[in-house]
PDB file of C-alpha atoms in Angstrom:
ATOM      1  CA  MET F  26      86.636  49.666  31.113  1.00  0.00           C
ATOM      2  CA  SER F  27      83.208  47.772  31.085  1.00  0.00           C
ATOM      3  CA  PRO F  28      82.990  44.317  29.514  1.00  0.00           C
ATOM      4  CA  ALA F  29      81.707  44.215  25.960  1.00  0.00           C
ATOM      5  CA  TYR F  30      79.314  41.384  26.711  1.00  0.00           C
ATOM      6  CA  ALA F  31      77.167  40.921  29.847  1.00  0.00           C
ATOM      7  CA  ILE F  32      76.076  37.521  31.174  1.00  0.00           C
ATOM      8  CA  ARG F  33      72.222  37.456  31.391  1.00  0.00           C
ATOM      9  CA  ALA F  34      70.513  35.486  34.193  1.00  0.00           C
ATOM     10  CA  GLY F  35      68.483  32.404  33.173  1.00  0.00           C
ATOM     11  CA  GLY F  36      65.262  33.916  34.401  1.00  0.00           C
ATOM     12  CA  ASP F  37      62.846  32.648  36.884  1.00  0.00           C
ATOM     13  CA  PRO F  38      62.304  28.852  36.504  1.00  0.00           C
ATOM     14  CA  VAL F  39      58.571  29.316  37.491  1.00  0.00           C
ATOM     15  CA  HIS F  40      58.040  31.803  34.908  1.00  0.00           C
ATOM     16  CA  ILE F  41      59.693  29.430  32.150  1.00  0.00           C
ATOM     17  CA  ARG F  42      57.638  26.666  33.300  1.00  0.00           C
ATOM     18  CA  ASN F  43      54.390  28.755  33.161  1.00  0.00           C
ATOM     19  CA  LYS F  44      55.285  29.827  29.607  1.00  0.00           C
ATOM     20  CA  LYS F  45      55.702  26.395  28.442  1.00  0.00           C
ATOM     21  CA  GLN F  46      52.620  25.197  30.292  1.00  0.00           C
ATOM     22  CA  SER F  47      50.611  28.093  28.416  1.00  0.00           C
ATOM     23  CA  MET F  48      52.044  27.007  25.179  1.00  0.00           C
ATOM     24  CA  ALA F  49      51.136  23.288  25.749  1.00  0.00           C
ATOM     25  CA  ASP F  50      47.446  24.539  26.730  1.00  0.00           C
ATOM     26  CA  LEU F  51      47.451  26.382  23.429  1.00  0.00           C
ATOM     27  CA  LYS F  52      48.370  23.597  21.410  1.00  0.00           C
ATOM     28  CA  LEU F  53      46.031  21.359  23.255  1.00  0.00           C
ATOM     29  CA  ARG F  54      43.285  23.877  22.560  1.00  0.00           C
ATOM     30  CA  ARG F  55      43.936  24.199  18.829  1.00  0.00           C
ATOM     31  CA  LEU F  56      44.181  20.218  18.567  1.00  0.00           C
ATOM     32  CA  THR F  57      40.786  20.040  20.313  1.00  0.00           C
ATOM     33  CA  GLU F  58      39.110  22.469  18.006  1.00  0.00           C
ATOM     34  CA  LEU F  59      40.549  20.813  14.906  1.00  0.00           C
ATOM     35  CA  ASN F  60      39.300  17.487  16.280  1.00  0.00           C
ATOM     36  CA  LEU F  61      35.855  19.176  16.689  1.00  0.00           C
ATOM     37  CA  ARG F  62      35.686  20.509  13.118  1.00  0.00           C
ATOM     38  CA  LEU F  63      36.826  17.068  11.735  1.00  0.00           C
ATOM     39  CA  ARG F  64      34.040  15.160  13.670  1.00  0.00           C
ATOM     40  CA  GLU F  65      31.471  17.765  12.294  1.00  0.00           C
ATOM     41  CA  ASP F  66      32.741  17.055   8.819  1.00  0.00           C
ATOM     42  CA  LEU F  67      32.509  13.422   9.504  1.00  0.00           C
ATOM     43  CA  ASP F  68      28.901  13.567  10.714  1.00  0.00           C
ATOM     44  CA  ARG F  69      27.780  15.620   7.667  1.00  0.00           C
ATOM     45  CA  PRO F  70      25.346  13.799   5.574  1.00  0.00           C
ATOM     46  CA  ARG F  71      26.692  12.389   2.239  1.00  0.00           C
ATOM     47  CA  VAL F  72      25.155  11.667  -1.131  1.00  0.00           C
ATOM     48  CA  LYS F  73      26.634   8.833  -3.239  1.00  0.00           C
ATOM     49  CA  LEU F  74      27.975  10.184  -6.403  1.00  0.00           C
ATOM     50  CA  SER F  75      25.683   8.045  -8.614  1.00  0.00           C
ATOM     51  CA  GLU F  76      22.517   9.527  -6.828  1.00  0.00           C
ATOM     52  CA  ALA F  77      23.745  13.102  -7.306  1.00  0.00           C
ATOM     53  CA  ALA F  78      24.459  12.443 -10.908  1.00  0.00           C
ATOM     54  CA  MET F  79      21.049  10.897 -11.515  1.00  0.00           C
ATOM     55  CA  GLY F  80      19.430  13.930  -9.680  1.00  0.00           C
ATOM     56  CA  LEU F  81      21.328  16.221 -11.927  1.00  0.00           C
ATOM     57  CA  ILE F  82      20.313  14.329 -15.189  1.00  0.00           C
ATOM     58  CA  THR F  83      16.703  14.190 -14.118  1.00  0.00           C
ATOM     59  CA  TYR F  84      16.730  18.006 -13.299  1.00  0.00           C
ATOM     60  CA  THR F  85      18.238  18.896 -16.696  1.00  0.00           C
ATOM     61  CA  ASN F  86      15.712  16.565 -18.542  1.00  0.00           C
ATOM     62  CA  GLN F  87      12.661  17.949 -16.768  1.00  0.00           C
ATOM     63  CA  THR F  88      13.580  21.666 -16.526  1.00  0.00           C
ATOM     64  CA  LYS F  89      13.029  23.796 -19.518  1.00  0.00           C
ATOM     65  CA  ASP F  90      15.904  25.827 -20.481  1.00  0.00           C
ATOM     66  CA  PHE F  91      15.080  28.902 -22.625  1.00  0.00           C
ATOM     67  CA  MET F  92      18.825  29.292 -23.428  1.00  0.00           C
ATOM     68  CA  VAL F  93      18.781  26.092 -25.643  1.00  0.00           C
ATOM     69  CA  PRO F  94      15.805  26.551 -28.141  1.00  0.00           C
ATOM     70  CA  GLN F  95      17.439  23.753 -30.184  1.00  0.00           C
ATOM     71  CA  LEU F  96      16.326  21.252 -27.561  1.00  0.00           C
ATOM     72  CA  TRP F  97      13.152  22.465 -26.207  1.00  0.00           C
ATOM     73  CA  GLY F  98      11.944  24.218 -29.524  1.00  0.00           C
ATOM     74  CA  PRO F  99      10.845  27.875 -30.069  1.00  0.00           C
ATOM     75  CA  VAL F 100       9.778  29.809 -26.925  1.00  0.00           C
ATOM     76  CA  ASP F 101       6.931  32.036 -26.580  1.00  0.00           C
ATOM     77  CA  ARG F 102       7.993  35.699 -25.861  1.00  0.00           C
ATOM     78  CA  ARG F 103       5.827  36.021 -22.856  1.00  0.00           C
ATOM     79  CA  ASP F 104       7.202  32.802 -21.350  1.00  0.00           C
ATOM     80  CA  ASP F 105      11.026  33.501 -21.998  1.00  0.00           C
ATOM     81  CA  PRO F 106      12.485  35.488 -19.175  1.00  0.00           C
ATOM     82  CA  TYR F 107      15.615  36.467 -21.409  1.00  0.00           C
ATOM     83  CA  ALA F 108      13.603  38.163 -24.125  1.00  0.00           C
ATOM     84  CA  PRO F 109      13.703  41.906 -24.107  1.00  0.00           C
ATOM     85  CA  GLN F 110      10.956  43.603 -22.289  1.00  0.00           C
ATOM     86  CA  GLN F 111       8.648  45.647 -24.602  1.00  0.00           C
ATOM     87  CA  SER F 112       7.608  48.713 -22.894  1.00  0.00           C
ATOM     88  CA  GLY F 113       5.214  51.518 -23.978  1.00  0.00           C
ATOM     89  CA  GLY F 114       8.079  53.852 -24.797  1.00  0.00           C
ATOM     90  CA  CYS F 115      11.569  54.594 -23.746  1.00  0.00           C
ATOM     91  CA  CYS F 116      10.827  56.219 -20.344  1.00  0.00           C
ATOM     92  CA  ALA F 117       7.973  56.609 -17.871  1.00  0.00           C
ATOM     93  CA  VAL F 118       6.944  59.726 -16.388  1.00  0.00           C
ATOM     94  CA  MET F 119       5.254  59.735 -12.959  1.00  0.00           C
TER      95      MET F 119
END
């Protein structure tokens, strides 16, 4: 009768060492890539919040918004990009 369980050999120690080394190399490469991405994020130019807020306020005060006629007054139809376009008819034949 054959045994129910067989004892496996531990394997080649050189193969195990190479596998551990390749895993360590993989971890090192991932950490190096992460470090590079973090350095790129750190080098990205920043704008202070107060400057960004002032820029946004200036833009909204100087740029006419046709969707808010209460603030800017009535808009001429030819200047309003949201007004329905008037055409000569319902279709064009070429």
